[in-house]
Short mmCIF file of C-alpha atoms and ligand atoms in Angstrom, two decimals:
data_model
loop_
_atom_site.label_atom_id
_atom_site.label_comp_id
_atom_site.label_asym_id
_atom_site.label_seq_id
_atom_site.Cartn_x
_atom_site.Cartn_y
_atom_site.Cartn_z
CA MET A 1 -14.56 -5.68 10.65
CA ARG A 2 -12.47 -8.52 9.30
CA ILE A 3 -9.56 -6.89 7.46
CA LEU A 4 -6.82 -8.36 5.43
CA HIS A 5 -3.66 -6.32 5.96
CA VAL A 6 -0.72 -7.00 3.65
CA GLY A 7 2.62 -5.55 4.86
CA ALA A 8 1.68 -5.76 8.52
CA SER A 9 5.21 -6.22 9.80
CA GLY A 10 6.67 -3.06 8.32
CA THR A 11 7.38 0.47 9.68
CA ILE A 12 4.05 1.83 8.47
CA GLY A 13 2.43 -1.63 8.63
CA GLY A 14 3.10 -2.00 12.32
CA ALA A 15 1.41 1.28 13.23
CA VAL A 16 -1.57 0.52 10.87
CA ARG A 17 -2.02 -2.98 12.36
CA THR A 18 -1.88 -1.51 15.95
CA ALA A 19 -4.41 1.24 15.06
CA LEU A 20 -6.84 -1.09 13.41
CA SER A 21 -6.59 -3.63 16.30
CA ASP A 22 -7.06 -0.92 18.80
CA ARG A 23 -10.30 0.00 17.02
CA GLY A 24 -11.53 -3.59 17.53
CA HIS A 25 -11.07 -4.93 14.03
CA ASP A 26 -10.10 -8.50 13.30
CA VAL A 27 -6.83 -8.10 11.36
CA VAL A 28 -5.41 -10.84 9.20
CA ALA A 29 -1.72 -9.80 9.20
CA ALA A 30 0.12 -10.90 6.01
CA HIS A 31 3.53 -10.34 4.57
CA ARG A 32 6.21 -12.46 2.75
CA GLY A 33 7.89 -13.63 5.96
CA SER A 34 4.66 -14.33 7.95
CA VAL A 35 4.33 -17.83 9.31
CA GLY A 36 0.57 -17.77 9.48
CA TRP A 37 -0.35 -15.63 6.39
CA PRO A 38 2.52 -15.63 3.95
CA VAL A 39 2.07 -13.70 0.67
CA ASP A 40 4.20 -12.00 -1.94
CA ILE A 41 2.01 -9.54 -3.84
CA SER A 42 4.33 -9.45 -6.85
CA ASP A 43 3.20 -13.14 -7.51
CA PRO A 44 -0.50 -13.43 -8.47
CA GLU A 45 -0.63 -17.09 -7.51
CA ARG A 46 0.58 -16.35 -3.98
CA ILE A 47 -2.23 -13.74 -3.68
CA HIS A 48 -4.79 -16.36 -4.86
CA ASP A 49 -3.48 -18.81 -2.30
CA LEU A 50 -3.74 -16.36 0.58
CA LEU A 51 -7.25 -15.27 -0.41
CA ASP A 52 -8.34 -18.85 -0.57
CA GLU A 53 -7.28 -19.35 3.00
CA VAL A 54 -8.57 -16.00 4.29
CA GLY A 55 -12.19 -16.26 3.04
CA GLU A 56 -14.73 -13.44 3.33
CA LEU A 57 -13.57 -9.89 4.11
CA ASP A 58 -14.90 -6.43 5.02
CA ALA A 59 -11.79 -4.58 4.01
CA VAL A 60 -8.30 -4.95 2.53
CA VAL A 61 -5.41 -2.60 3.44
CA CYS A 62 -1.90 -2.70 1.96
CA THR A 63 1.27 -1.18 3.31
CA ALA A 64 3.55 -3.35 1.28
CA GLY A 65 5.61 -3.05 -1.87
CA SER A 66 8.95 -1.50 -2.65
CA THR A 67 10.61 0.61 -5.33
CA PRO A 68 14.33 0.73 -6.08
CA PHE A 69 16.19 4.09 -5.59
CA GLY A 70 19.04 5.35 -7.70
CA PRO A 71 20.15 7.95 -10.24
CA TRP A 72 17.72 7.76 -13.18
CA GLN A 73 20.34 6.59 -15.70
CA GLN A 74 21.19 3.63 -13.43
CA LEU A 75 17.71 2.47 -12.88
CA ASP A 76 17.65 -0.23 -15.62
CA ARG A 77 14.84 -2.37 -16.94
CA ALA A 78 15.23 -4.89 -14.04
CA ALA A 79 14.86 -2.08 -11.49
CA TRP A 80 11.80 -0.80 -13.26
CA THR A 81 10.25 -4.21 -13.44
CA SER A 82 10.80 -4.90 -9.74
CA GLY A 83 9.17 -1.65 -8.70
CA ILE A 84 6.23 -2.11 -11.03
CA GLU A 85 5.62 -5.70 -10.20
CA SER A 86 5.86 -5.12 -6.40
CA LYS A 87 4.24 -1.84 -5.50
CA LEU A 88 2.09 -1.16 -8.60
CA LEU A 89 0.83 -4.39 -10.10
CA GLY A 90 1.08 -6.09 -6.67
CA GLN A 91 -1.43 -3.82 -5.09
CA ILE A 92 -3.66 -3.67 -8.17
CA GLU A 93 -3.69 -7.42 -8.34
CA LEU A 94 -4.55 -7.71 -4.62
CA VAL A 95 -7.65 -5.52 -5.15
CA ARG A 96 -8.59 -7.27 -8.40
CA GLN A 97 -8.45 -10.73 -6.83
CA ALA A 98 -9.98 -9.74 -3.40
CA VAL A 99 -13.00 -7.76 -4.65
CA ASP A 100 -15.20 -10.81 -5.18
CA GLN A 101 -14.80 -11.98 -1.55
CA THR A 102 -15.10 -8.44 -0.07
CA ARG A 103 -18.61 -7.59 1.04
CA THR A 104 -20.59 -4.98 -0.81
CA GLY A 105 -19.69 -1.55 0.67
CA GLY A 106 -16.28 -2.89 1.82
CA SER A 107 -13.12 -0.99 1.13
CA PHE A 108 -9.53 -1.21 -0.22
CA THR A 109 -6.81 1.11 1.05
CA LEU A 110 -3.47 1.13 -0.68
CA ILE A 111 -0.13 2.82 0.02
CA SER A 112 1.45 5.42 -2.34
CA GLY A 113 3.97 8.06 -1.28
CA ILE A 114 5.03 11.70 -1.58
CA ILE A 115 7.49 10.98 -4.39
CA GLY A 116 4.48 10.70 -6.72
CA ARG A 117 4.06 14.46 -6.46
CA GLU A 118 7.32 15.93 -5.16
CA ARG A 119 10.72 15.51 -6.85
CA ILE A 120 13.71 14.06 -5.12
CA ARG A 121 17.00 12.71 -6.32
CA SER A 122 17.07 8.97 -7.15
CA GLY A 123 13.26 8.62 -6.94
CA SER A 124 12.25 8.26 -10.62
CA VAL A 125 10.93 4.76 -10.36
CA ALA A 126 8.99 5.56 -7.16
CA ALA A 127 7.59 8.75 -8.79
CA ALA A 128 6.24 6.78 -11.75
CA VAL A 129 4.92 3.90 -9.61
CA ASN A 130 3.22 6.22 -7.09
CA GLY A 131 1.75 8.37 -9.81
CA ALA A 132 0.37 5.42 -11.77
CA LEU A 133 -1.07 3.88 -8.67
CA GLU A 134 -2.88 7.09 -7.68
CA SER A 135 -4.27 7.42 -11.16
CA TRP A 136 -5.47 3.77 -11.07
CA VAL A 137 -7.08 4.37 -7.66
CA ALA A 138 -9.15 7.36 -9.02
CA ALA A 139 -10.12 5.53 -12.15
CA ALA A 140 -10.99 2.11 -10.58
CA ALA A 141 -12.90 3.77 -7.60
CA ALA A 142 -15.06 5.61 -10.16
CA GLU A 143 -15.74 2.39 -12.01
CA MET A 144 -16.71 0.63 -8.78
CA GLY A 145 -19.78 2.76 -8.68
CA GLY A 146 -20.33 2.51 -4.98
CA GLU A 147 -20.18 -1.22 -4.65
CA HIS A 148 -16.80 -0.93 -2.97
CA ARG A 149 -14.62 2.01 -1.87
CA LEU A 150 -11.01 2.39 -2.91
CA ASN A 151 -8.51 4.97 -1.60
CA ALA A 152 -4.76 5.36 -1.17
CA VAL A 153 -2.60 6.88 1.59
CA SER A 154 0.37 8.95 0.37
CA PRO A 155 2.80 9.74 3.26
CA THR A 156 5.83 12.02 3.23
CA VAL A 157 8.95 10.46 4.68
CA LEU A 158 8.30 8.80 8.05
CA THR A 159 9.99 10.04 11.24
CA GLU A 160 10.79 6.38 11.99
CA SER A 161 12.52 6.01 8.63
CA LEU A 162 14.71 9.15 8.70
CA ASP A 163 17.85 7.23 9.48
CA ARG A 164 17.23 5.12 6.27
CA TYR A 165 15.75 7.66 3.89
CA GLY A 166 16.31 11.07 5.52
CA ASP A 167 19.16 11.98 3.10
CA PHE A 168 16.84 11.61 0.16
CA PHE A 169 14.43 14.17 1.73
CA PRO A 170 16.33 17.31 2.64
CA GLY A 171 14.02 19.93 4.01
CA PHE A 172 10.95 17.64 4.04
CA PRO A 173 9.02 17.57 7.33
CA SER A 174 8.48 13.93 8.40
CA VAL A 175 5.36 12.29 9.64
CA ALA A 176 4.92 9.78 12.52
CA ALA A 177 3.81 6.27 11.58
CA ALA A 178 0.91 6.62 14.09
CA ASP A 179 -0.42 9.65 12.16
CA VAL A 180 -0.14 7.74 8.86
CA ALA A 181 -2.04 4.89 10.50
CA GLN A 182 -5.00 7.24 11.24
CA ALA A 183 -5.44 7.84 7.52
CA PHE A 184 -5.94 4.17 7.04
CA VAL A 185 -8.49 4.10 9.89
CA ARG A 186 -10.28 7.00 8.20
CA SER A 187 -10.34 5.13 4.83
CA VAL A 188 -11.52 1.88 6.38
CA GLU A 189 -14.32 3.30 8.68
CA GLY A 190 -15.27 6.42 6.67
CA ILE A 191 -17.30 6.93 3.43
CA ASP A 192 -14.66 8.30 1.05
CA THR A 193 -13.74 6.68 -2.20
CA GLY A 194 -11.25 7.70 -4.92
CA ARG A 195 -9.31 9.65 -2.32
CA ILE A 196 -5.58 10.06 -1.92
CA TYR A 197 -4.91 10.99 1.64
CA ARG A 198 -1.69 13.15 1.77
CA VAL A 199 -0.17 12.79 5.17
N1 NAP B 201 8.96 4.59 5.20
C1 NAP B 201 8.65 5.75 4.62
O1 NAP B 201 9.19 6.80 4.98
C2 NAP B 201 7.66 5.76 3.51
C3 NAP B 201 7.12 6.98 3.07
C4 NAP B 201 6.22 7.07 2.09
C5 NAP B 201 5.77 5.86 1.54
N2 NAP B 201 6.26 4.67 1.94
C6 NAP B 201 5.81 3.47 1.28
O2 NAP B 201 5.16 2.66 2.29
C7 NAP B 201 5.31 1.24 1.95
C8 NAP B 201 5.83 0.61 3.17
O3 NAP B 201 7.02 1.25 3.68
P1 NAP B 201 7.69 0.83 4.98
O4 NAP B 201 8.79 1.83 5.18
O5 NAP B 201 6.72 0.55 6.02
O6 NAP B 201 8.40 -0.50 4.49
P2 NAP B 201 8.99 -1.70 5.38
O7 NAP B 201 9.31 -1.29 6.74
O8 NAP B 201 10.10 -2.33 4.54
O9 NAP B 201 7.79 -2.74 5.43
C9 NAP B 201 7.29 -3.35 4.20
C10 NAP B 201 6.23 -4.36 4.69
O10 NAP B 201 5.67 -5.00 3.55
C11 NAP B 201 6.09 -6.31 3.43
N3 NAP B 201 6.38 -6.62 2.06
C12 NAP B 201 7.33 -6.03 1.32
N4 NAP B 201 7.23 -6.43 0.08
C13 NAP B 201 6.20 -7.36 0.01
C14 NAP B 201 5.66 -8.12 -1.02
N5 NAP B 201 6.11 -8.21 -2.25
N6 NAP B 201 4.57 -8.86 -0.70
C15 NAP B 201 4.05 -8.92 0.54
N7 NAP B 201 4.50 -8.19 1.54
C16 NAP B 201 5.60 -7.47 1.34
C17 NAP B 201 7.22 -6.53 4.47
O11 NAP B 201 7.33 -7.74 5.07
P3 NAP B 201 8.14 -9.05 4.40
O12 NAP B 201 9.50 -8.43 4.09
O13 NAP B 201 8.11 -10.10 5.36
O14 NAP B 201 7.37 -9.31 3.14
C18 NAP B 201 6.73 -5.49 5.55
O15 NAP B 201 5.71 -6.06 6.30
C19 NAP B 201 6.23 1.22 0.71
O16 NAP B 201 5.46 1.04 -0.47
C20 NAP B 201 6.88 2.56 0.70
O17 NAP B 201 7.24 2.95 -0.59
C21 NAP B 201 7.19 4.62 2.92
#
């Protein structure tokens, strides 16, 4: 399959890109700093420019987007706006714009995260963004009515990210990026829609 992958250079993205390539897929690897396929999903015009270049697709996967962390009182409107525009509206806009050039039966797989369902300190923006994204995936997948499939992968903290985020997740078992990547493979190659894969 020809797959557009946004966020392909990241911790999760690197593993997903490897897993999809190992399965024989033709992966268009995009991210903000990419030389060949640059895109910033928080900017709808940049998404449009990328899709124009990329052409017809069988699937889109996204492992991009970020949310600010901090005590809830300190997460101001600018912090909320950045998290919403990047991880929530960025991924939704990617699907909205890509759907017309994705073949019937093709799929979209987005990235969520455990903070949407488990509480941690400093994670209030991420909790709201992940929760909203998962609700949108369920609603939009139902509306797609079988023409396209739409799922999200919701990982716990990654083993590879423990040095960066481990202190936010005391007592949480971690997951290897390679295992998270298999959920993306399952979503792309399987038949599920409206699913949130908790890994
Ligand atoms: N790491 C974890 O433990 C963990 C656990 C659960 C969920 N998640 C979620 O998984 C996602 C990826 O996490 P990660 O740890 O793999 O992050 P990461 O290592 O920082 O990688 C992020 C990737 O997305 C790209 N990117 C970031 N913002 C972008 C934007 N606005 N437009 C296009 N590309 C963008 C980055 O490349 P450029 O900088 O070049 O754009 C990079 O390829 C995040 O949404 C995070 O919340 C992570």
